[in-house]
Coordinates of C-alpha atoms in Angstrom, one line a residue:
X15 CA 43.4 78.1 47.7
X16 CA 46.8 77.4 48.4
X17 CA 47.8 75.4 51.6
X18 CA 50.8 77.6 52.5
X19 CA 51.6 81.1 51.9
X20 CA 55.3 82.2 51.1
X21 CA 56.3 86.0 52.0
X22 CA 59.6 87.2 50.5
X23 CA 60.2 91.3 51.6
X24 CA 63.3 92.2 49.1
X25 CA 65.4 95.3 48.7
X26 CA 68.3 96.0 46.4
X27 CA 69.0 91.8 46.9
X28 CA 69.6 91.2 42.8
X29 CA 72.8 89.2 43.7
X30 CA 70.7 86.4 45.7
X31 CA 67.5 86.3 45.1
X32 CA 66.9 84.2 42.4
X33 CA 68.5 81.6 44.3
X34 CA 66.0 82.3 47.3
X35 CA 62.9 81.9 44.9
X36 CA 64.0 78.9 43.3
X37 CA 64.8 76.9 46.7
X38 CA 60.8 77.4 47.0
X39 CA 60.5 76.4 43.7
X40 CA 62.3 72.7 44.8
X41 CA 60.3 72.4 47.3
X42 CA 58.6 68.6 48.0
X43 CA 55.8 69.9 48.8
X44 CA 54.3 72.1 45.9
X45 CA 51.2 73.7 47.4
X46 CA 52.1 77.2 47.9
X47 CA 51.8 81.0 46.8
X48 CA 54.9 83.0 46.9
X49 CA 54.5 86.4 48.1
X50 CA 57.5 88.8 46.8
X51 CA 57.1 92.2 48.0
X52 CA 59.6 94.9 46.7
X53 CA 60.6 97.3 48.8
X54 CA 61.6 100.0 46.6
X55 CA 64.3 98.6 45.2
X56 CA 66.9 100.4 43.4
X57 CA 68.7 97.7 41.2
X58 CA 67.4 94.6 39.2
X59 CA 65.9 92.9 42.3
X60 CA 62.6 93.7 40.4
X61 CA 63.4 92.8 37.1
X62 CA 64.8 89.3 38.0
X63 CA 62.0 88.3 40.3
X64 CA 59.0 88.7 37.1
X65 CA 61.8 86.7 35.2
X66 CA 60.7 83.8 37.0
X67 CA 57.8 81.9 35.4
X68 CA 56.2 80.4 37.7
X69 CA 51.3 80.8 38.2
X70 CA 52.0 80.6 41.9
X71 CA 54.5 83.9 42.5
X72 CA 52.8 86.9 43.0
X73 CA 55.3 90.2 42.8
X74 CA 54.1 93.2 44.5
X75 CA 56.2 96.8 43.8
X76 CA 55.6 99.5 47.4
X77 CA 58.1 102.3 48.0
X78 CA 60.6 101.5 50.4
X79 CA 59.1 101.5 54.3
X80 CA 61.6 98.8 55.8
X81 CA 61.1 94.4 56.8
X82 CA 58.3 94.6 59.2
X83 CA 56.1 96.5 57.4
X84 CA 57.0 94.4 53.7
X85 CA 56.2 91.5 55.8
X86 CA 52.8 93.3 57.1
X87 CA 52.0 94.0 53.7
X88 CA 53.1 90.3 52.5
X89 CA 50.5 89.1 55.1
X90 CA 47.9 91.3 54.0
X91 CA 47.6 89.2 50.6
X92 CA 48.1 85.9 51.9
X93 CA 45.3 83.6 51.7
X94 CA 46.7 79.8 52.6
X95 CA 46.6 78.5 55.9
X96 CA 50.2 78.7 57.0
X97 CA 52.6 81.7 57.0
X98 CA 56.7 81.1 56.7
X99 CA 58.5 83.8 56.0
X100 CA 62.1 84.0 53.7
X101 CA 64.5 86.8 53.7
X102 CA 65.9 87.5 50.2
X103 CA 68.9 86.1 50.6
X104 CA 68.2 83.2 52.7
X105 CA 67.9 79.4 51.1
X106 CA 65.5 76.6 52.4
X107 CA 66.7 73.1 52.0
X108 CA 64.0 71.5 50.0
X109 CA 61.7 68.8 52.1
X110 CA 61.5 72.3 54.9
X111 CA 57.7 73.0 54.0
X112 CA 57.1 69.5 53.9
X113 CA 58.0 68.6 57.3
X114 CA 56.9 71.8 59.1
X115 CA 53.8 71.3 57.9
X116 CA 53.5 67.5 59.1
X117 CA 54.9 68.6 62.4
X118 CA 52.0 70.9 62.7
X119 CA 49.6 68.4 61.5
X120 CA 51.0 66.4 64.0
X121 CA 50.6 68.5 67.0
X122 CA 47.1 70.3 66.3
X123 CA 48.4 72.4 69.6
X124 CA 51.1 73.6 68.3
X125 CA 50.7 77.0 65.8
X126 CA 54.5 77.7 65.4
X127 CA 56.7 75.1 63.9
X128 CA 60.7 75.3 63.4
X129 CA 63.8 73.8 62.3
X130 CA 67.3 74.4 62.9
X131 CA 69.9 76.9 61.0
X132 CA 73.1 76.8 59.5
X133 CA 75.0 79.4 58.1
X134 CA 76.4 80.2 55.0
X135 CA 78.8 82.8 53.6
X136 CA 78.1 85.5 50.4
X137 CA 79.5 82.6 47.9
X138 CA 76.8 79.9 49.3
X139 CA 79.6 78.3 51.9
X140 CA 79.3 76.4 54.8
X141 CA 80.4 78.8 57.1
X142 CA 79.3 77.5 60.7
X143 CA 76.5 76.1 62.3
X144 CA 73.5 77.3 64.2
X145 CA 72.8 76.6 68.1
X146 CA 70.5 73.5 67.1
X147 CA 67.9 74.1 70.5
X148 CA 64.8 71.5 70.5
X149 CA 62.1 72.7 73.1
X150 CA 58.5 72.4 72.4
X151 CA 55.3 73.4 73.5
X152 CA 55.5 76.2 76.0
X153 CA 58.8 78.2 75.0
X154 CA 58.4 81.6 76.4
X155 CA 61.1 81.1 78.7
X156 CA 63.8 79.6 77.0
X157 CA 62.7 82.8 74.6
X158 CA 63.3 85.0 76.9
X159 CA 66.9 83.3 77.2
X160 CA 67.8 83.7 73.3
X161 CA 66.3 84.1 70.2
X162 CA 66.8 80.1 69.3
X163 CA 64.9 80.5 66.2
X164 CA 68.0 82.8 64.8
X165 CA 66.6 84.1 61.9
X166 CA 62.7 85.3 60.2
X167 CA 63.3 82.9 57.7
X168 CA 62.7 79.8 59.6
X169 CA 59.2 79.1 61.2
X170 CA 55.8 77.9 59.1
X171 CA 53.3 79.8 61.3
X172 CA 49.3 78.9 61.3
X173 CA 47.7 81.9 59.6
X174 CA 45.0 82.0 62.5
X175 CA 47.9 83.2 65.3
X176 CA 47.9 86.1 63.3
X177 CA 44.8 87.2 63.7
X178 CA 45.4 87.8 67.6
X179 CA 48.7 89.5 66.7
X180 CA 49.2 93.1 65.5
X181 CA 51.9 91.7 63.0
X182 CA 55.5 92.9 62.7
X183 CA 56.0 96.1 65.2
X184 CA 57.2 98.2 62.3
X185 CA 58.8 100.7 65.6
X186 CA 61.4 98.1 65.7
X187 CA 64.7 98.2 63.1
X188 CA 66.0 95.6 64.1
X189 CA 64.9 92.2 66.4
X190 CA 61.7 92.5 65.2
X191 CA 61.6 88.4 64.6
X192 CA 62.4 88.1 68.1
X193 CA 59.8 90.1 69.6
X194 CA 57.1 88.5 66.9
X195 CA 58.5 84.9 68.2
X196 CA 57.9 86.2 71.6
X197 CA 54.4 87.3 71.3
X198 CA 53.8 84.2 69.4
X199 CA 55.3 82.1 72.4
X200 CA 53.4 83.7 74.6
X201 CA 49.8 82.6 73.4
X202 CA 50.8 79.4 71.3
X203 CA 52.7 76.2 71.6
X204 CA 56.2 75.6 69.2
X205 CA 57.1 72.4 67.9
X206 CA 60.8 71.5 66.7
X207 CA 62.2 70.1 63.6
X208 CA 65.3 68.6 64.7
X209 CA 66.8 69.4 61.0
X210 CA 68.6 72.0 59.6
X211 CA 66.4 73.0 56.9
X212 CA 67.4 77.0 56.8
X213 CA 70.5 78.3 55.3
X214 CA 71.1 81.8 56.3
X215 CA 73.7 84.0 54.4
X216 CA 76.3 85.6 56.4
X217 CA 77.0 89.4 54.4
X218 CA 78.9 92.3 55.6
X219 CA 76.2 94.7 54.8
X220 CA 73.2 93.0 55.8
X221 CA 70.7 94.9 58.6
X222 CA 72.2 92.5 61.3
X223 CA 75.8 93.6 60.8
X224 CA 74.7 97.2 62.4
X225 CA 75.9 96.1 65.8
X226 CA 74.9 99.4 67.6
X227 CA 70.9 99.3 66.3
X228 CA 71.1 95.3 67.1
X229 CA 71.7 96.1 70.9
X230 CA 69.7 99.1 71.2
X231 CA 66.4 96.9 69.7
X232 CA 67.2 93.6 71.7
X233 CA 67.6 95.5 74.7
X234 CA 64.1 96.8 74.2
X235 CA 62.8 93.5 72.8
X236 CA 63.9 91.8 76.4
X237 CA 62.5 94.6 78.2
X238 CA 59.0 94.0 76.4
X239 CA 59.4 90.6 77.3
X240 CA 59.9 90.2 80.9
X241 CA 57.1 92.8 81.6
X242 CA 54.7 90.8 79.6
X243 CA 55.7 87.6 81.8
X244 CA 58.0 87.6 84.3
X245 CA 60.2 84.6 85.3
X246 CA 60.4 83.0 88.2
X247 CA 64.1 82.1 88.2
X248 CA 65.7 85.2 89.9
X249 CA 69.3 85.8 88.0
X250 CA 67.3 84.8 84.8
X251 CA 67.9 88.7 83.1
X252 CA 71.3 88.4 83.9
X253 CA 71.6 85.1 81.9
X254 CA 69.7 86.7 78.7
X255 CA 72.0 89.9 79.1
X256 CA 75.4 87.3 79.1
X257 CA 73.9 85.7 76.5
X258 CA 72.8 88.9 74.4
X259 CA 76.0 90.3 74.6
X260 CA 77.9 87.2 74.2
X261 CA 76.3 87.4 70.5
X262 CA 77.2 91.3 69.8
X263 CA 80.7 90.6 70.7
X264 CA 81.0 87.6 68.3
X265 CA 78.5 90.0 65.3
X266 CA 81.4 92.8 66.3
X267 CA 83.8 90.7 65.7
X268 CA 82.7 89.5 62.3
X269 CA 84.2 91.2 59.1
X270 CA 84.8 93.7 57.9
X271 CA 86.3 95.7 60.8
X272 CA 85.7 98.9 61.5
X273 CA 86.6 101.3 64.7
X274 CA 82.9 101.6 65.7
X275 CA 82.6 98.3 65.6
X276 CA 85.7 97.6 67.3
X277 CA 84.7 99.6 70.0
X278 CA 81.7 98.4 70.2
X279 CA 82.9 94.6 71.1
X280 CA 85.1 96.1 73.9
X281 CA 81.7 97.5 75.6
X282 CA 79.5 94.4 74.7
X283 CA 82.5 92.0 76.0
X284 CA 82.6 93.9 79.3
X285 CA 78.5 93.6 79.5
X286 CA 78.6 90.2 79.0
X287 CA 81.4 89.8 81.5
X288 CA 80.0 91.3 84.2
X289 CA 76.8 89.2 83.4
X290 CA 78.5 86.1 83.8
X291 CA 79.9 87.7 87.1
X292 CA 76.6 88.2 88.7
X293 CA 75.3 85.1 87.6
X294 CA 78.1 83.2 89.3
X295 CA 77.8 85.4 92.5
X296 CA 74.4 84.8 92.5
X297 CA 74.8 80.3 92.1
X298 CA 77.4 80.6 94.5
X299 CA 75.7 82.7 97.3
X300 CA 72.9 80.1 96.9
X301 CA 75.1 77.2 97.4
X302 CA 76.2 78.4 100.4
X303 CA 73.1 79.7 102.0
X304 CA 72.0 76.1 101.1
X305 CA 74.9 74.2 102.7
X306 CA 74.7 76.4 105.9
X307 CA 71.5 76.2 106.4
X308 CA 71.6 71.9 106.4
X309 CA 74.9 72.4 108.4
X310 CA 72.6 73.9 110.8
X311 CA 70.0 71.8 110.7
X312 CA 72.5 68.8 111.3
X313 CA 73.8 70.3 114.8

């Protein structure tokens, strides 16, 4: 049985996904299954993947029914003891598996273990870097802030915190990694790789690039997550909102431009404006109330 099990959900990604499958195959450490489920694709995203001779991929054909429910079914036929994830046109540097799986070794409390991201472009290019956040144990909160993970292809995940989880909320079309990390976060400790070990491609077409369905889904992701455990610092929703929108302006931004989208930054940049507004409003009623009330204890 092997010790970790791979899931790759793919659709129409014959341009990149060789490349994906063989940065598992470099991996250091070799005890894995790769799991690639099609999801009805229409081009030679099939074909390529059975090209690859390798006993420990396992292809798997379903009609199309979108990422969440490719990764439910990718869980479905795992059988090692750790879960990570890779999107189809995502790269792992080659010791990640290695050391994820030593951090969690390391930390028997831990069930979630990540590393940092950096970005490339559709040629394989540096393009920029991730946000490089190290918290551990208890991250709910600083969830709650941002998605700090950035992307599905980064955590190795004990198999077992599945079993308390309904897996991927197929409802969602987009953010669904966020709301997995946060019902992850809210049962189990996280433990950080201070590494970037996750190279995730920048495309114009890719699901993130719909600006409009990202905001709509975050917006309910955050909702979902407050309700299940509220925070205790006060302006706190106004800091995720600054920082949600902070992001849609910069994805609206991104190439190639489009009226919708430019649009759409003009609304998110006035969201996350006001945000910030209320935040500093907020800090600098408190200051205040806190200097005058020591002023008055003084006379």
């Amino acid at each position: 049985m092997p010790t970790i099990s791979v899931i790759i959900p793919t659709y129409n990604s014959e341009k990149t996904i060789k490349a994906t499958i063989e940065s598992v195959i470099k991996q250091t450490f070799s005890d894995w299954e790769l799991i690639i489920i099609n999801d009805g694709s229409q081009d030679s995203t099939l074909d390529i993947a059975l090209q690859v001779k390798d006993s420990r991929i396992k292809v798997f054909s379903f009609n199309n029914a979108g990422l969440s429910a490719s990764r439910n079914r990718g869980l479905k036929c795992a059988v090692g003891e750790f879960i990570s994830f890779l999107d189809a046109d995502d790269i792992w540097i080659s010791d990640k598996l290695e050391i994820q799986l030593k951090a969690l070794q390391e930390n028997p409390q831990a069930a979630v273990a990540y590393s940092w991201t950096d970005y490339i472009d559709e040629n394989g290019k540096f393009a920029f870097s991730g946000s490089y956040i190290n918290v551990n144990g208890d991250v709910y909160q600083h969830l709650l802030m941002s998605d700090f993970l950035e992307n599905g292809s980064n955590p190795l995940i004990r198999k077992e915190a599945f079993t308390v989880l309904a897996g991927f909320d197929e409802t969602l079309r987009a953010a669904e990694d966020w709301d997995m990390w946060l019902r992850l976060a809210n049962k189990f400790d996280f433990v950080c790789v201070p590494s970037v070990q996750i190279l995730y491609r920048v495309t114009p077409n890719s699901l993130s690039s719909n600006v409009i369905n990202q905001e709509k889904f975050c917006l309910e992701v955050l909702r979902r997550g407050y309700q299940e455990r509220p925070p205790s610092l006060k302006y706190s929703w106004n800091i995720s909102l600054a920082k949600l929108y902070r992001y849609l302006t910069c994805k609206a931004l991104q190439k190639p431009f489009t009226r919708q989208k430019s649009l759409a930054s003009a609304k998110f940049l006035c969201n996350y404006l006001w945000n910030e507004s209320l935040i500093l409003q907020y800090i600098t009623f408190k200051l205040f109330t806190t200097y005058y009330d020591k002023l008055r204890m003084k006379f």
